[in-house]
mmCIF file of C-alpha atoms in Angstrom:
data_model
loop_
_atom_site.group_PDB
_atom_site.id
_atom_site.type_symbol
_atom_site.label_atom_id
_atom_site.label_comp_id
_atom_site.label_asym_id
_atom_site.label_seq_id
_atom_site.Cartn_x
_atom_site.Cartn_y
_atom_site.Cartn_z
ATOM 1 C CA MET A 1 25.594 -21.828 38.559
ATOM 2 C CA ARG A 2 26.052 -21.483 34.834
ATOM 3 C CA GLN A 3 29.713 -19.969 35.297
ATOM 4 C CA LEU A 4 30.556 -23.008 37.422
ATOM 5 C CA ASN A 5 29.187 -25.587 35.005
ATOM 6 C CA MET A 6 31.059 -23.862 32.257
ATOM 7 C CA CYS A 7 34.228 -24.099 34.144
ATOM 8 C CA LEU A 8 33.678 -27.825 34.949
ATOM 9 C CA LEU A 9 33.114 -28.159 31.274
ATOM 10 C CA ALA A 10 36.162 -26.248 30.139
ATOM 11 C CA VAL A 11 38.312 -28.368 32.775
ATOM 12 C CA THR A 12 36.891 -31.490 31.278
ATOM 13 C CA LEU A 13 37.708 -30.257 27.706
ATOM 14 C CA ILE A 14 41.294 -29.359 28.459
ATOM 15 C CA LEU A 15 41.890 -32.687 30.109
ATOM 16 C CA ASN A 16 40.314 -34.517 27.149
ATOM 17 C CA THR A 17 39.525 -37.409 29.436
ATOM 18 C CA ALA A 18 36.351 -39.079 30.333
ATOM 19 C CA PRO A 19 35.198 -38.382 33.971
ATOM 20 C CA ALA A 20 35.081 -41.124 36.311
ATOM 21 C CA LEU A 21 31.530 -42.453 37.026
ATOM 22 C CA ALA A 22 29.959 -43.776 40.139
ATOM 23 C CA GLN A 23 26.796 -44.056 41.939
ATOM 24 C CA GLY A 24 28.043 -42.709 45.426
ATOM 25 C CA THR A 25 31.349 -41.226 46.114
ATOM 26 C CA GLY A 26 32.929 -40.162 49.608
ATOM 27 C CA ILE A 27 34.319 -36.720 49.764
ATOM 28 C CA ALA A 28 36.685 -35.370 52.241
ATOM 29 C CA LEU A 29 36.419 -31.732 53.301
ATOM 30 C CA SER A 30 38.970 -29.122 54.622
ATOM 31 C CA PRO A 31 38.965 -29.293 58.246
ATOM 32 C CA ILE A 32 37.104 -26.287 59.672
ATOM 33 C CA THR A 33 35.950 -25.416 63.108
ATOM 34 C CA ILE A 34 32.287 -24.478 63.571
ATOM 35 C CA ASP A 35 31.425 -21.953 66.422
ATOM 36 C CA ALA A 36 27.965 -22.200 66.968
ATOM 37 C CA SER A 37 28.183 -19.291 69.475
ATOM 38 C CA GLN A 38 28.968 -16.846 66.513
ATOM 39 C CA PRO A 39 26.115 -14.897 65.307
ATOM 40 C CA VAL A 40 24.089 -15.641 62.036
ATOM 41 C CA GLU A 41 23.922 -12.760 59.753
ATOM 42 C CA ILE A 42 21.157 -12.937 57.048
ATOM 43 C CA THR A 43 20.501 -10.350 54.232
ATOM 44 C CA ALA A 44 18.133 -10.135 51.568
ATOM 45 C CA ASP A 45 15.996 -7.943 49.304
ATOM 46 C CA ASN A 46 12.902 -8.839 51.327
ATOM 47 C CA LEU A 47 11.793 -10.353 54.601
ATOM 48 C CA THR A 48 8.645 -12.094 55.753
ATOM 49 C CA VAL A 49 8.295 -13.247 59.268
ATOM 50 C CA GLU A 50 5.781 -15.579 60.342
ATOM 51 C CA GLN A 51 5.548 -15.729 64.140
ATOM 52 C CA ASN A 52 3.018 -18.675 64.288
ATOM 53 C CA SER A 53 5.136 -20.934 62.303
ATOM 54 C CA ASN A 54 8.603 -19.735 63.908
ATOM 55 C CA SER A 55 9.916 -18.878 60.492
ATOM 56 C CA ALA A 56 11.316 -16.076 58.616
ATOM 57 C CA THR A 57 11.672 -16.111 54.613
ATOM 58 C CA PHE A 58 14.363 -14.051 53.090
ATOM 59 C CA GLU A 59 13.866 -13.467 49.174
ATOM 60 C CA GLY A 60 16.074 -12.044 46.506
ATOM 61 C CA ASN A 61 19.811 -12.249 47.023
ATOM 62 C CA ALA A 62 19.508 -13.930 50.288
ATOM 63 C CA ARG A 63 22.573 -14.754 52.217
ATOM 64 C CA ALA A 64 23.314 -16.493 55.495
ATOM 65 C CA VAL A 65 26.776 -15.991 57.143
ATOM 66 C CA GLN A 66 28.247 -17.719 60.316
ATOM 67 C CA GLY A 67 32.127 -17.328 60.411
ATOM 68 C CA ASN A 68 33.485 -18.959 57.258
ATOM 69 C CA LEU A 69 30.103 -20.752 56.442
ATOM 70 C CA ILE A 70 28.033 -18.866 53.760
ATOM 71 C CA PHE A 71 24.738 -20.175 52.493
ATOM 72 C CA SER A 72 23.068 -18.282 49.808
ATOM 73 C CA ALA A 73 20.197 -18.583 47.336
ATOM 74 C CA GLN A 74 17.295 -16.603 45.839
ATOM 75 C CA LYS A 75 15.024 -17.613 48.731
ATOM 76 C CA ILE A 76 16.164 -18.881 52.239
ATOM 77 C CA LEU A 77 13.604 -19.953 54.897
ATOM 78 C CA VAL A 78 14.871 -19.809 58.337
ATOM 79 C CA LEU A 79 13.206 -22.046 61.175
ATOM 80 C CA TYR A 80 13.684 -21.252 64.566
ATOM 81 C CA ASN A 81 13.028 -23.544 67.741
ATOM 82 C CA ALA A 82 9.934 -23.040 69.768
ATOM 83 C CA ALA A 83 11.241 -20.154 72.105
ATOM 84 C CA GLN A 84 12.414 -18.411 68.869
ATOM 85 C CA SER A 85 15.838 -18.242 70.555
ATOM 86 C CA ALA A 86 17.871 -20.235 67.906
ATOM 87 C CA ILE A 87 18.079 -21.218 64.434
ATOM 88 C CA GLU A 88 17.235 -24.804 63.861
ATOM 89 C CA ARG A 89 17.388 -25.050 60.106
ATOM 90 C CA ILE A 90 18.107 -22.912 56.967
ATOM 91 C CA GLU A 91 16.352 -24.092 53.824
ATOM 92 C CA ALA A 92 17.528 -22.573 50.505
ATOM 93 C CA THR A 93 16.077 -22.751 47.006
ATOM 94 C CA LYS A 94 17.057 -21.414 43.597
ATOM 95 C CA ASP A 95 20.731 -20.790 42.525
ATOM 96 C CA VAL A 96 21.996 -22.156 46.082
ATOM 97 C CA MET A 97 25.574 -21.683 47.118
ATOM 98 C CA PHE A 98 27.286 -23.043 50.000
ATOM 99 C CA THR A 99 31.040 -22.625 51.102
ATOM 100 C CA ASN A 100 32.954 -23.300 54.143
ATOM 101 C CA GLY A 101 35.644 -20.870 53.101
ATOM 102 C CA THR A 102 37.583 -23.431 51.332
ATOM 103 C CA GLU A 103 35.335 -25.603 49.205
ATOM 104 C CA ILE A 104 32.097 -24.276 47.171
ATOM 105 C CA ALA A 105 29.192 -26.175 46.170
ATOM 106 C CA GLU A 106 26.363 -25.008 44.081
ATOM 107 C CA ALA A 107 22.852 -26.701 43.657
ATOM 108 C CA GLN A 108 19.077 -25.986 43.160
ATOM 109 C CA ASN A 109 17.910 -26.740 46.856
ATOM 110 C CA GLY A 110 19.507 -26.961 50.128
ATOM 111 C CA THR A 111 19.278 -27.490 53.938
ATOM 112 C CA TYR A 112 21.669 -26.702 56.564
ATOM 113 C CA ASN A 113 20.662 -28.260 59.828
ATOM 114 C CA VAL A 114 22.457 -25.875 62.524
ATOM 115 C CA GLY A 115 22.367 -28.290 65.440
ATOM 116 C CA SER A 116 23.767 -31.314 63.807
ATOM 117 C CA SER A 117 25.998 -29.232 61.473
ATOM 118 C CA THR A 118 24.923 -30.938 58.397
ATOM 119 C CA VAL A 119 24.257 -29.682 54.911
ATOM 120 C CA ASN A 120 22.167 -31.568 52.165
ATOM 121 C CA LEU A 121 22.200 -30.060 48.640
ATOM 122 C CA ALA A 122 20.242 -31.408 45.609
ATOM 123 C CA GLY A 123 19.557 -30.727 41.911
ATOM 124 C CA ASP A 124 22.431 -30.127 39.817
ATOM 125 C CA VAL A 125 25.012 -30.193 42.455
ATOM 126 C CA VAL A 126 28.721 -29.124 41.620
ATOM 127 C CA LEU A 127 31.323 -29.126 44.381
ATOM 128 C CA VAL A 128 34.759 -27.433 43.635
ATOM 129 C CA GLN A 129 37.657 -28.406 45.857
ATOM 130 C CA GLY A 130 40.743 -26.462 44.494
ATOM 131 C CA SER A 131 41.165 -27.423 40.918
ATOM 132 C CA ASN A 132 39.049 -30.613 41.109
ATOM 133 C CA ALA A 133 35.401 -30.694 40.710
ATOM 134 C CA ILE A 134 32.681 -33.340 41.328
ATOM 135 C CA SER A 135 28.948 -33.223 40.302
ATOM 136 C CA GLY A 136 26.009 -35.372 40.943
ATOM 137 C CA ASP A 137 22.316 -35.207 41.986
ATOM 138 C CA ALA A 138 22.699 -34.878 45.832
ATOM 139 C CA LEU A 139 25.449 -34.113 48.166
ATOM 140 C CA LYS A 140 25.315 -34.835 51.893
ATOM 141 C CA LEU A 141 28.074 -33.152 54.111
ATOM 142 C CA ASP A 142 28.906 -33.589 57.869
ATOM 143 C CA LEU A 143 30.549 -30.342 58.854
ATOM 144 C CA LYS A 144 31.810 -31.898 62.140
ATOM 145 C CA SER A 145 33.510 -34.950 60.684
ATOM 146 C CA ASN A 146 34.561 -32.831 57.412
ATOM 147 C CA ARG A 147 32.937 -35.831 55.287
ATOM 148 C CA GLY A 148 30.543 -35.880 52.667
ATOM 149 C CA THR A 149 28.857 -38.116 50.161
ATOM 150 C CA MET A 150 27.768 -37.235 46.486
ATOM 151 C CA SER A 151 25.315 -39.599 44.938
ATOM 152 C CA GLY A 152 23.338 -39.983 41.766
ATOM 153 C CA ASN A 153 24.894 -39.584 38.294
ATOM 154 C CA VAL A 154 28.349 -38.588 40.087
ATOM 155 C CA LYS A 155 31.028 -37.266 37.652
ATOM 156 C CA SER A 156 34.558 -36.238 38.786
ATOM 157 C CA VAL A 157 37.254 -34.322 37.245
ATOM 158 C CA PHE A 158 40.603 -34.410 39.023
ATOM 159 C CA VAL A 159 43.441 -32.269 37.965
ATOM 160 C CA PRO A 160 46.843 -33.962 38.582
ATOM 161 C CA LYS A 161 49.370 -31.816 40.501
ATOM 162 C CA SER A 162 52.230 -30.577 38.214
ATOM 163 C CA ASP A 163 55.872 -31.216 39.194
ATOM 164 C CA GLN A 164 57.046 -27.740 38.149
#
């Protein structure tokens, strides 16, 4: 997270321009295909399973991968449906990173709702799209429509394309 924030600061200083400020900013994501039939692979240093609550907690370098989607954090809580046959939601805390293979976002907390294909990130959110970056308090992503909304203390840095 610190490296990404430093990169964002460096881009801002290089451009020597004030970032655009807004309270809510719509974001277009690169089109991706979500294949819910693909397996979800989760790795971590430690695993605790709670059968009674249909959950599993992965701690230490936790990483959930499904196709091009990667969700990582220091702690990932996986919540299963009642039959324990499918993942309903993945909740991540501390040093959260989410990528769809093109864009990358970092935050303090995040939730991926598998059924609705939505991601909600909160706490010092930074989204990098190519050479552009946007930060704010919260980011809501709809992976089906490839749309997102950043809200709260939004700051954007857009790097113009050169004609070279």
